[in-house]
PDB file of C-alpha atoms and ligand atoms in Angstrom:
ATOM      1  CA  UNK B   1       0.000   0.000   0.000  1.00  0.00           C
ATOM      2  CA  UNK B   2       1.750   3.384  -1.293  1.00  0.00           C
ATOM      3  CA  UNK B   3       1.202   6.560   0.732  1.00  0.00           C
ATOM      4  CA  UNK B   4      -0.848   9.472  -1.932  1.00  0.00           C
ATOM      5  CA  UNK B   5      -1.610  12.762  -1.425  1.00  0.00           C
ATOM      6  CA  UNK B   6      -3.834  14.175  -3.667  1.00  0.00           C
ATOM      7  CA  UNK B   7      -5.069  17.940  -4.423  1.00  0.00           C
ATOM      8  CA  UNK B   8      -8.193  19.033  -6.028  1.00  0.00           C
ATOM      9  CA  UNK B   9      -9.990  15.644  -4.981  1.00  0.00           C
ATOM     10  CA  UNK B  10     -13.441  17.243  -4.663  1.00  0.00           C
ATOM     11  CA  UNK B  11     -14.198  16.850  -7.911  1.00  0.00           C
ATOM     12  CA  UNK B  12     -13.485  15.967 -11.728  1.00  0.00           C
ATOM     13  CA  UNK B  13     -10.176  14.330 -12.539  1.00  0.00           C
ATOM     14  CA  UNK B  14      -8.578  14.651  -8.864  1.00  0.00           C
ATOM     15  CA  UNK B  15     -11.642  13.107  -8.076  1.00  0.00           C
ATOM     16  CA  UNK B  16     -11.220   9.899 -10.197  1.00  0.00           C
ATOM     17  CA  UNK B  17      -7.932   9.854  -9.866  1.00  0.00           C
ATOM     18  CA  UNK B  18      -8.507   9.600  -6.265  1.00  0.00           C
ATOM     19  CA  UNK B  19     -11.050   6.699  -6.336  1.00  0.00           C
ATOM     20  CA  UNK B  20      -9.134   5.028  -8.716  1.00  0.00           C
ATOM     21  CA  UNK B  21      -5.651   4.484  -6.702  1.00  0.00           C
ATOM     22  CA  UNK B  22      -8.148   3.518  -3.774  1.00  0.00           C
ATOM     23  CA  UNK B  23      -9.450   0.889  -6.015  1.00  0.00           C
ATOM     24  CA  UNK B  24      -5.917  -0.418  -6.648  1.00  0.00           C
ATOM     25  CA  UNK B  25      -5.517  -0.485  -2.458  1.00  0.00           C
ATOM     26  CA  UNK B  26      -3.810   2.416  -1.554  1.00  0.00           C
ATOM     27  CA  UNK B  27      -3.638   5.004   0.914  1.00  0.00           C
ATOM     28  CA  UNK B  28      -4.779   8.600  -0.426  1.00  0.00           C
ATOM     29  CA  UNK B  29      -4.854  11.898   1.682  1.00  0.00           C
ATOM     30  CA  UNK B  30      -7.633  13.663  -0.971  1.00  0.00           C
ATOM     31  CA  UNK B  31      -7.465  17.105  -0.603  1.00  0.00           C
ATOM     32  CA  UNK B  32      -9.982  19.956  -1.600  1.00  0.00           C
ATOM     33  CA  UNK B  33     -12.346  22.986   0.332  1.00  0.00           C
ATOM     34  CA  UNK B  34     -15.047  20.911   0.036  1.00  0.00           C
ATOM     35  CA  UNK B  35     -15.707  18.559   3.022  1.00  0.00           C
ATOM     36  CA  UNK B  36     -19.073  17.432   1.848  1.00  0.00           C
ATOM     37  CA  UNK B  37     -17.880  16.733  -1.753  1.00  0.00           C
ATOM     38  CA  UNK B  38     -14.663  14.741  -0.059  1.00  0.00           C
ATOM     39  CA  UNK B  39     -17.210  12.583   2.195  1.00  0.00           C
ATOM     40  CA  UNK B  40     -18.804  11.652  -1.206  1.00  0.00           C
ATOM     41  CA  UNK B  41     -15.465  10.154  -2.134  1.00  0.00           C
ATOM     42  CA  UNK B  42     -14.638   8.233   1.230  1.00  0.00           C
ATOM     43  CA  UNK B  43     -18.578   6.546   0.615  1.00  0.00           C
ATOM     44  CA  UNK B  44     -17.123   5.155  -2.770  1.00  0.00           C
ATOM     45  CA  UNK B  45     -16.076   1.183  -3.291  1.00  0.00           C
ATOM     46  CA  UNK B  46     -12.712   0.544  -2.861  1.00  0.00           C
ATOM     47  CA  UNK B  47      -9.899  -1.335  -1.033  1.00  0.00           C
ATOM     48  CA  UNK B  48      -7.153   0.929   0.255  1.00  0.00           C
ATOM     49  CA  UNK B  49      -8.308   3.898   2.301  1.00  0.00           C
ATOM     50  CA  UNK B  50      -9.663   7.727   1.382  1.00  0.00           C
ATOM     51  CA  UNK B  51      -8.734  10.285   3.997  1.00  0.00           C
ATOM     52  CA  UNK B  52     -10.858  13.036   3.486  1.00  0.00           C
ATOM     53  CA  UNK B  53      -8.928  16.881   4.403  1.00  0.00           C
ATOM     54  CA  UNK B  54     -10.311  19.942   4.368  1.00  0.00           C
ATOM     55  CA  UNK B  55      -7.483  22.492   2.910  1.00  0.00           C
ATOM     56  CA  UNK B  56      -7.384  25.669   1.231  1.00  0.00           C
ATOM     57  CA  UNK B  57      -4.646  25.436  -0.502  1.00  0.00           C
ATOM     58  CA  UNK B  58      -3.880  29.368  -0.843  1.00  0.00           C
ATOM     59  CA  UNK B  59      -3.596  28.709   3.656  1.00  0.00           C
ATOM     60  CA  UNK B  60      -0.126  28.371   4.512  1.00  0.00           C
ATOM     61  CA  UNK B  61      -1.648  27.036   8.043  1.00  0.00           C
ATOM     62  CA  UNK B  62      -3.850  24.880   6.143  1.00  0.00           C
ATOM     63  CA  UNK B  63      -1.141  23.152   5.061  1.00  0.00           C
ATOM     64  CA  UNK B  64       0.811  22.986   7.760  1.00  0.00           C
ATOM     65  CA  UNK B  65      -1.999  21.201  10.128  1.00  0.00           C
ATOM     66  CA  UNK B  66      -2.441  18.597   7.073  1.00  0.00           C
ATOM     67  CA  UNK B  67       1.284  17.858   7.181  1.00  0.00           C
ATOM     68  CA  UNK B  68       1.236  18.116  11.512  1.00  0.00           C
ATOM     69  CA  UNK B  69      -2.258  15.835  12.076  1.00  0.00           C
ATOM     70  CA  UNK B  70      -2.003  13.470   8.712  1.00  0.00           C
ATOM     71  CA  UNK B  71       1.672  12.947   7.798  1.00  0.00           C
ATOM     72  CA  UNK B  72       3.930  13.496  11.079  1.00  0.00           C
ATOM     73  CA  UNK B  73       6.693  10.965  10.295  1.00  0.00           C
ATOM     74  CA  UNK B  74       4.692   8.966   7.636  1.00  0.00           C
ATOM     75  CA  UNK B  75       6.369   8.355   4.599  1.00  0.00           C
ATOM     76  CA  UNK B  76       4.934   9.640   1.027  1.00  0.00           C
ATOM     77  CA  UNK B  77       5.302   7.843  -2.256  1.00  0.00           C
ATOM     78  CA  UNK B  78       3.270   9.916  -4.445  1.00  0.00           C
ATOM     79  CA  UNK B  79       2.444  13.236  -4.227  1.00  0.00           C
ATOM     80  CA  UNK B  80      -0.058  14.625  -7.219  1.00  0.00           C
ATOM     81  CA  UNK B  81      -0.666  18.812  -7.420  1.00  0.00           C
ATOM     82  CA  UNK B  82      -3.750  18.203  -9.221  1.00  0.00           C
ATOM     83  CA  UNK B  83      -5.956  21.331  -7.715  1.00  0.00           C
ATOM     84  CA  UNK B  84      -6.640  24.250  -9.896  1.00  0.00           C
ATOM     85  CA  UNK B  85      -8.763  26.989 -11.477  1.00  0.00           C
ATOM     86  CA  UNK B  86      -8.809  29.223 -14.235  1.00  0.00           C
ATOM     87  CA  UNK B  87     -10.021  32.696 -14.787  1.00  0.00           C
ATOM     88  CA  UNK B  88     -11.334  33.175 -18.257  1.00  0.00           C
ATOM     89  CA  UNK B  89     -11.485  36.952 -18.764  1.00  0.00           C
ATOM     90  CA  UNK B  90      -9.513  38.987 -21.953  1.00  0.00           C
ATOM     91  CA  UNK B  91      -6.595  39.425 -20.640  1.00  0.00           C
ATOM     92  CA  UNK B  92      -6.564  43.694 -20.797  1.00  0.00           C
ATOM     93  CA  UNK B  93      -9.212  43.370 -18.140  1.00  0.00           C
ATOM     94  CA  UNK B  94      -7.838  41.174 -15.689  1.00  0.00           C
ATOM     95  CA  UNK B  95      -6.698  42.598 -12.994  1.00  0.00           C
ATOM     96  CA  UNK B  96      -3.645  41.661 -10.383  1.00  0.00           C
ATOM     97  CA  UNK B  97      -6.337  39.762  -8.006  1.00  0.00           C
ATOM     98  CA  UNK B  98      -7.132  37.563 -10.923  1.00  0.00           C
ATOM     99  CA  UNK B  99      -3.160  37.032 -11.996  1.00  0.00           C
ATOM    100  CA  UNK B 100      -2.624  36.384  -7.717  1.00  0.00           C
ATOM    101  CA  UNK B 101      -5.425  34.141  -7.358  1.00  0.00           C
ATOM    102  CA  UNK B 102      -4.759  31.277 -10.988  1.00  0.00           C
ATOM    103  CA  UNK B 103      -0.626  32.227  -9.534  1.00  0.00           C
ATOM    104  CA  UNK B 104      -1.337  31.183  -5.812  1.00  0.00           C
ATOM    105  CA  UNK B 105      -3.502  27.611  -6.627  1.00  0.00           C
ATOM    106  CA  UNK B 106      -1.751  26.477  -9.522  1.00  0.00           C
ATOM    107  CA  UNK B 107       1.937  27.439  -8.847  1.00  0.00           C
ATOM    108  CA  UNK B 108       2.572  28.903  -5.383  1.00  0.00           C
ATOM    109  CA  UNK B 109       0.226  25.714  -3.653  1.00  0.00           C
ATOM    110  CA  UNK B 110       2.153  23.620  -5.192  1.00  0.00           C
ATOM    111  CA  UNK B 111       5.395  24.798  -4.025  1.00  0.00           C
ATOM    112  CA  UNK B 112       4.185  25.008  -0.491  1.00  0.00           C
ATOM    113  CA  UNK B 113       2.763  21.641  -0.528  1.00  0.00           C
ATOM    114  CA  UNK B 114       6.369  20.338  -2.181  1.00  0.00           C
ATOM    115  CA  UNK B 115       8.328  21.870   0.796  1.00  0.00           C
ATOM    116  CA  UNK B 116       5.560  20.929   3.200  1.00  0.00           C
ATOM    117  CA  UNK B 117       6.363  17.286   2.275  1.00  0.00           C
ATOM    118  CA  UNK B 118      10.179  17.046   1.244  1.00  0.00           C
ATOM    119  CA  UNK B 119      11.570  15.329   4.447  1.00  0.00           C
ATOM    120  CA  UNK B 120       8.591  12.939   4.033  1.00  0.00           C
ATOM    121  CA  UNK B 121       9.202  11.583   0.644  1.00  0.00           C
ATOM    122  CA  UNK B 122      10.178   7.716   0.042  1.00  0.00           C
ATOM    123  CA  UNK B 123      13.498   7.546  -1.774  1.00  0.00           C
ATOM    124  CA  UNK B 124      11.937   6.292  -4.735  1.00  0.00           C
ATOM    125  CA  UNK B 125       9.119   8.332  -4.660  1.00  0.00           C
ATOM    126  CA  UNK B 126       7.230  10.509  -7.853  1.00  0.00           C
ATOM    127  CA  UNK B 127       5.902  14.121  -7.459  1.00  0.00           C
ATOM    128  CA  UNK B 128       3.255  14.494 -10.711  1.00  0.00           C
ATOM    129  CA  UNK B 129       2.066  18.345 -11.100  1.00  0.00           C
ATOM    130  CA  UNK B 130      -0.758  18.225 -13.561  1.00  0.00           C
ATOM    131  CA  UNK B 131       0.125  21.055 -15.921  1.00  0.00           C
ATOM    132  CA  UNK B 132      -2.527  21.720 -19.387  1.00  0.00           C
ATOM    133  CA  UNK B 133      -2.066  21.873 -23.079  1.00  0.00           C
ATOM    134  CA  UNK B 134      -2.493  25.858 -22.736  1.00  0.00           C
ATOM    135  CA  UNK B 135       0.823  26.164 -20.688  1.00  0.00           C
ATOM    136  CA  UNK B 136       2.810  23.479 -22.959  1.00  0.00           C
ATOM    137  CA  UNK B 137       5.075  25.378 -25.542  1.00  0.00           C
ATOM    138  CA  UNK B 138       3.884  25.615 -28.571  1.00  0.00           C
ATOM    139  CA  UNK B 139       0.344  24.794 -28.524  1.00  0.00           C
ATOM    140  CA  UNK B 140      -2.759  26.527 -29.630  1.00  0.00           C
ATOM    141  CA  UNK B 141      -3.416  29.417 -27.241  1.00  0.00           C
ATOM    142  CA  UNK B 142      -6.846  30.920 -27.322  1.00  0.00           C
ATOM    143  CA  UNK B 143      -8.173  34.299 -25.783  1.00  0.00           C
ATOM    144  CA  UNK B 144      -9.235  34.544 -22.601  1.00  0.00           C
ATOM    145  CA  UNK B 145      -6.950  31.930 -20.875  1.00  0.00           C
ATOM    146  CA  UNK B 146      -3.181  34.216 -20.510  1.00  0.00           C
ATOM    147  CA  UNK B 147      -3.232  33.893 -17.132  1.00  0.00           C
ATOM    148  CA  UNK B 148      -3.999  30.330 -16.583  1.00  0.00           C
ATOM    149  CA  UNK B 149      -2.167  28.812 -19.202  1.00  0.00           C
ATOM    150  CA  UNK B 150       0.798  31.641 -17.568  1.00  0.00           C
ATOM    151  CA  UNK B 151       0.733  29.908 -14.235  1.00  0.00           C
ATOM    152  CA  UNK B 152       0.335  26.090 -15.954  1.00  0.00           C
ATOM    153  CA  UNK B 153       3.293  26.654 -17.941  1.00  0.00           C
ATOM    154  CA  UNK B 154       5.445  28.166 -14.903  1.00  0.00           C
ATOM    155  CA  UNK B 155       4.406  24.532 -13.440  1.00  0.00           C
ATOM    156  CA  UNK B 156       5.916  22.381 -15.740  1.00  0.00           C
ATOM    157  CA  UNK B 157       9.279  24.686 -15.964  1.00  0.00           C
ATOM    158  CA  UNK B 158       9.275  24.196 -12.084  1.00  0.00           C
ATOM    159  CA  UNK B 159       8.861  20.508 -12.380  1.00  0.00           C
ATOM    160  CA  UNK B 160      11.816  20.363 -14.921  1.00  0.00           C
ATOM    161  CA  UNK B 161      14.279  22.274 -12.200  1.00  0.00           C
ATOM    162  CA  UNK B 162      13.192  20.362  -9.692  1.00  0.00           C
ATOM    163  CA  UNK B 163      13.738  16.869 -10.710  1.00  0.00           C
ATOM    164  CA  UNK B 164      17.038  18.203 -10.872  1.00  0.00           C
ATOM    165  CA  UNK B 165      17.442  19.322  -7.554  1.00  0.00           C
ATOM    166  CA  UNK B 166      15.844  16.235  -5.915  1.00  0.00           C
ATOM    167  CA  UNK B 167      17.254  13.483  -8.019  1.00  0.00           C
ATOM    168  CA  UNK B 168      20.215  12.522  -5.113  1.00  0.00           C
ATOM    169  CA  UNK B 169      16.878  11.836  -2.919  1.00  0.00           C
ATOM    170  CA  UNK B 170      15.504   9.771  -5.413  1.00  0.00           C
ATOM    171  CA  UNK B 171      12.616  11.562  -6.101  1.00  0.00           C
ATOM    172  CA  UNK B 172      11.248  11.756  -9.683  1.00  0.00           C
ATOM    173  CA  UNK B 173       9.371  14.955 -10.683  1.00  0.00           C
ATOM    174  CA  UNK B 174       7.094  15.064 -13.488  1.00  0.00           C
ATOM    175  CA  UNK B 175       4.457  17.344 -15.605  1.00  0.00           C
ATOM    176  CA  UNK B 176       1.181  16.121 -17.366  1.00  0.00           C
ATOM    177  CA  UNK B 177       0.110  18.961 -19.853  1.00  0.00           C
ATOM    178  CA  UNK B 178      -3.876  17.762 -20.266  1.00  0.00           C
ATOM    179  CA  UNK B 179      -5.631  17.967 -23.002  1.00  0.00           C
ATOM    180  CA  UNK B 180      -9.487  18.495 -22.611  1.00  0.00           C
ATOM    181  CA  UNK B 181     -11.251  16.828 -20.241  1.00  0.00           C
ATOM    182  CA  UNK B 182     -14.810  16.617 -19.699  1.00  0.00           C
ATOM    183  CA  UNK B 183     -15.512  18.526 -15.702  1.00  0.00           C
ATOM    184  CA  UNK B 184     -16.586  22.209 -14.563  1.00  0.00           C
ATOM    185  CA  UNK B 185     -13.255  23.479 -15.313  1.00  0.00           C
ATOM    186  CA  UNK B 186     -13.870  22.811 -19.231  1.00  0.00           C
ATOM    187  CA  UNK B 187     -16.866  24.080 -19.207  1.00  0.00           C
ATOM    188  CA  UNK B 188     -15.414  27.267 -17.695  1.00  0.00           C
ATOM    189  CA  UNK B 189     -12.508  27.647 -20.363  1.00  0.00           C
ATOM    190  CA  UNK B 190     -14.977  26.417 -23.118  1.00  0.00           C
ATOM    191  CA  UNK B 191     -18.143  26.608 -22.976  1.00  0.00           C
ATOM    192  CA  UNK B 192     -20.541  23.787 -24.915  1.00  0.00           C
ATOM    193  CA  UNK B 193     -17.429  22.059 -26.348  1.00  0.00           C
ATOM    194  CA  UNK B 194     -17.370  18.021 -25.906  1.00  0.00           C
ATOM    195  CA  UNK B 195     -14.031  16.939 -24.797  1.00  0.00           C
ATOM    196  CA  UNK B 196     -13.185  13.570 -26.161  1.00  0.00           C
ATOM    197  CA  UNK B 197     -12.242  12.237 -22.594  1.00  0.00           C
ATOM    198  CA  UNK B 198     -13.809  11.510 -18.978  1.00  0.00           C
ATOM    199  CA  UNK B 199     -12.385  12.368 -15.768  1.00  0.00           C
ATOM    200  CA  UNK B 200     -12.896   8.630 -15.286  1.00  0.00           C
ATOM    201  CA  UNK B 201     -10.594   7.576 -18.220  1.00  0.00           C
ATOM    202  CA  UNK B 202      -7.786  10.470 -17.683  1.00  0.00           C
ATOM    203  CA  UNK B 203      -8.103   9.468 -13.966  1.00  0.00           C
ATOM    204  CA  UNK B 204      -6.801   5.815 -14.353  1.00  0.00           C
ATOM    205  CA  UNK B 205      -4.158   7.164 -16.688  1.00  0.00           C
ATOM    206  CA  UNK B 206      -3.091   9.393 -14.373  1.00  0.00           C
ATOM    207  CA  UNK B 207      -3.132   6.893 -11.224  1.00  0.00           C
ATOM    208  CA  UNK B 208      -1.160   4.192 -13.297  1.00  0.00           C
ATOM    209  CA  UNK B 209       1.558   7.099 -14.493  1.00  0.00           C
ATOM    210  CA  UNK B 210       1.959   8.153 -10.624  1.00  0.00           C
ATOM    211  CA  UNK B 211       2.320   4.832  -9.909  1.00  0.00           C
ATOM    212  CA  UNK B 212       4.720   3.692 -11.915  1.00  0.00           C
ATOM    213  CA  UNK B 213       6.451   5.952 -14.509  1.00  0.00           C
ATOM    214  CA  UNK B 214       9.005   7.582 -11.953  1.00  0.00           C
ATOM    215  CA  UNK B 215      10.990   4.181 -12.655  1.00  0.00           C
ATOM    216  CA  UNK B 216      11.648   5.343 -16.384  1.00  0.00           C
ATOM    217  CA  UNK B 217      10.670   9.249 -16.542  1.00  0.00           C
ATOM    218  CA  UNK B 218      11.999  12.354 -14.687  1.00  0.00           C
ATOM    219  CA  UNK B 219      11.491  15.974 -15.325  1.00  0.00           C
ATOM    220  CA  UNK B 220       9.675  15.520 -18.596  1.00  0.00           C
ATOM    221  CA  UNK B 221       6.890  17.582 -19.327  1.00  0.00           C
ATOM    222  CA  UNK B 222       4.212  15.570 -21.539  1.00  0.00           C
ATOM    223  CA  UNK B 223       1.646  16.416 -23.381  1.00  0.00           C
ATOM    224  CA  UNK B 224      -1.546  14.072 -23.023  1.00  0.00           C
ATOM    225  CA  UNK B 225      -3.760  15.206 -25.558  1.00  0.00           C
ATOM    226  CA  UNK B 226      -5.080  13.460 -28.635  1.00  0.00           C
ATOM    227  CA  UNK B 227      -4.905  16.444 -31.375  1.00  0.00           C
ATOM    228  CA  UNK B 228      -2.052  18.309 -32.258  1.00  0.00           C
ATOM    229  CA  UNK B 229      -0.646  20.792 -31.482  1.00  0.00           C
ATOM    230  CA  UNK B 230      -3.413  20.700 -28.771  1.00  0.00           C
TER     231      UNK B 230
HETATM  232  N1  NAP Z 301     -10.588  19.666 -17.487  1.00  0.00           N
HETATM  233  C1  NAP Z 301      -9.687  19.939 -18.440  1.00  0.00           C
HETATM  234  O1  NAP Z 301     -10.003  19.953 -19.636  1.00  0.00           O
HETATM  235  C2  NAP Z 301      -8.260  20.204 -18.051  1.00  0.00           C
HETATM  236  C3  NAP Z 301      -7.333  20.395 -19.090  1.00  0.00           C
HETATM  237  C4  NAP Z 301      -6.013  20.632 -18.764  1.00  0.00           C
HETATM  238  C5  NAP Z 301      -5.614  20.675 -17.444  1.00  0.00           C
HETATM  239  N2  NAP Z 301      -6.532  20.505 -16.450  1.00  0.00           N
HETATM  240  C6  NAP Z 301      -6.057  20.581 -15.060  1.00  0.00           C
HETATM  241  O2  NAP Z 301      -6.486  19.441 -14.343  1.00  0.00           O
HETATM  242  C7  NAP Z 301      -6.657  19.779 -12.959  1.00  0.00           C
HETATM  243  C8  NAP Z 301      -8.047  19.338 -12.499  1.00  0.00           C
HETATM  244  O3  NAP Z 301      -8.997  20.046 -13.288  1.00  0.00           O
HETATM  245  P1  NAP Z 301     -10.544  19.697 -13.350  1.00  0.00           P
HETATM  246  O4  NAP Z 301     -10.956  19.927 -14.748  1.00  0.00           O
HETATM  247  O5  NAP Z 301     -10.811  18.407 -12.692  1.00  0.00           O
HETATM  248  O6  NAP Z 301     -11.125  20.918 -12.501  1.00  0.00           O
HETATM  249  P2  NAP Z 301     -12.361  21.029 -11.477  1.00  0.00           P
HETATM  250  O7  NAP Z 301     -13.389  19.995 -11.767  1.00  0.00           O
HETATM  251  O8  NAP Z 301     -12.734  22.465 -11.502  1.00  0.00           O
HETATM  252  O9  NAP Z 301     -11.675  20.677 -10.075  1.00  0.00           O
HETATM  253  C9  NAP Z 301     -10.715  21.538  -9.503  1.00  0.00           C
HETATM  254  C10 NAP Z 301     -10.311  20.997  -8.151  1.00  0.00           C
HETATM  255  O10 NAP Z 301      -9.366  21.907  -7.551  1.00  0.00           O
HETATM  256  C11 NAP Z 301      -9.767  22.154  -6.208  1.00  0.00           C
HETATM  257  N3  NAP Z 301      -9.337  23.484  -5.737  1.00  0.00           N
HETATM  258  C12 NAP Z 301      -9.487  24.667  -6.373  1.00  0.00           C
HETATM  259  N4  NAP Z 301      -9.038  25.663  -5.589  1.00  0.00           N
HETATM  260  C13 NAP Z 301      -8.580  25.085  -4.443  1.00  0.00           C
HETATM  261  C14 NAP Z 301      -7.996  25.580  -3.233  1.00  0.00           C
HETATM  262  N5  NAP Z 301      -7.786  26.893  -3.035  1.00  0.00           N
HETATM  263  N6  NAP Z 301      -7.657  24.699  -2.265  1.00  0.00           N
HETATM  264  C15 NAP Z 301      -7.875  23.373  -2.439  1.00  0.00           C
HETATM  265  N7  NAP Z 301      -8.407  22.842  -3.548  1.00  0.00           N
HETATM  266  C16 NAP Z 301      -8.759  23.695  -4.532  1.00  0.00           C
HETATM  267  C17 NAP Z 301     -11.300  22.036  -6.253  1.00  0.00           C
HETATM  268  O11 NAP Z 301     -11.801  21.714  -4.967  1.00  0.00           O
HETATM  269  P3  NAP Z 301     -12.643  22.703  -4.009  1.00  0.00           P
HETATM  270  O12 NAP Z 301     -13.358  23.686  -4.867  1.00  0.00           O
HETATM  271  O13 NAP Z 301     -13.504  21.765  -3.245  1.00  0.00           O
HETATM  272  O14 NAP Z 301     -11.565  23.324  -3.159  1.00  0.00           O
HETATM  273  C18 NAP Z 301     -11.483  20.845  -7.197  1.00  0.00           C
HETATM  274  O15 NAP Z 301     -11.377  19.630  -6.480  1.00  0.00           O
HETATM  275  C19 NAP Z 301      -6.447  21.289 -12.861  1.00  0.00           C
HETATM  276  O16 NAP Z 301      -5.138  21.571 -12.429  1.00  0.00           O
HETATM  277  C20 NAP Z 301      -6.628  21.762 -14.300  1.00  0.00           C
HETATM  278  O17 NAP Z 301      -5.953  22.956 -14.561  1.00  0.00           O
HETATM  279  C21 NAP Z 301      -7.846  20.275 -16.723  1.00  0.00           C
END
């Protein structure tokens, strides 16, 4: 049974994701605001164990109880910065709240949550930030999304220096860039569209590349999409 903590588990892909490493009899700390929403999870089949938190992950004392009452001197084999949002607005009327808030979930979190956990880590252990096709280099970019796909791409460039500096503690550091996905978020960023995949389906890819890929992959940043550029 591997140790897995989880952001963003409320809902859509962290959600799956979640459930599905359960399934396969793990441990997973699944993180989010919403308690209610989390106790949905924990009432899910399965055959590890779902330990519901309640963190905000823009709290720096949010984080710090998690790591005092849940980890102490447990120690962590996965680690997946899945939370996030995204502000769709053009980007000459965003203002600095907007840039602060997509900047302090989808990069400064997971930072804090990285140096929350470092001393905790296994020594063959696998940190997977879930980046997006908008911050992946050369992709389609569309309107609307500058600020989002700013602080996703900042993610996987921080995943790349960091499998650097923690590759003498054997930990493995890597970036998903997602395609679309079918949850709230998409429907946020584009409204109406279909994406050709379920939480469900990017959720077991996800789980099984968490699980497993740190034996072959470090500080890559891949895109998972099924067009091109994305
Ligand atoms: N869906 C797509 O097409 C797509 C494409 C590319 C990349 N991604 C990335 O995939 C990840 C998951 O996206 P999704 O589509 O599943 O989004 P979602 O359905 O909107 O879920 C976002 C999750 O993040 C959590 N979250 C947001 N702010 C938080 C905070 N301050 N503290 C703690 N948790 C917070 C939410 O929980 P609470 O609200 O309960 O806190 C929720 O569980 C995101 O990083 C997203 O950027 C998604």
């Amino acid at each position: 049974m591997k140790n897995i903590i989880i952001t963003g588990a409320s809902k859509g892909i962290g959600y799956a994701t979640a459930l599905n490493l359960a399934k396969k009899g793990h441990r997973v700390f699944a993180i989010a605001r919403s308690s209610s929403q989390l106790e949905e999870l924990q009432k899910e089949k399965y055959s590890g164990e779902i330990i519901p938190v309640t963190v905000d992950l823009t709290s720096q004392s949010d984080i710090d109880s998690f790591i005092t009452h849940h980890i102490n001197d447990l120690k962590i084999n996965v680690l997946i910065n899945n939370a996030g949002v995204l502000i769709n607005k053009p980007f000459i009327e965003s203002e600095i709240k907007d840039w602060m808030l997509q900047l302090e979930v989808n990069l400064i979190a997971p930072i804090f949550l990285i140096k929350a956990v470092k001393n905790q880590f296994s020594s063959d252990s696998h940190i997977v930030n879930i980046g997006s096709m908008g911050g992946y280099q050369g992709s389609s970019k569309f309107p609307g999304l500058a600020a989002y796909s700013a602080s996703k791409g900042a993610l996987s460039i921080l995943s790349e220096c960091l499998s650097t500096e923690f590759a003498e503690d054997g930990i493995a550091v890597n970036c998903l860039c997602l395609g679309a996905v079918q949850t709230e978020m998409l429907g946020q960023a584009f409204p109406g569209y279909q994406a050709p995949t379920q939480p469900e389906e990017i959720g077991s890819f996800i789980a099984e590349f968490s699980l497993t890929a740190h034996n072959f992959i470090n500080g890559k940043i891949i895109p998972v999409a099924l067009n091109n550029p994305g």
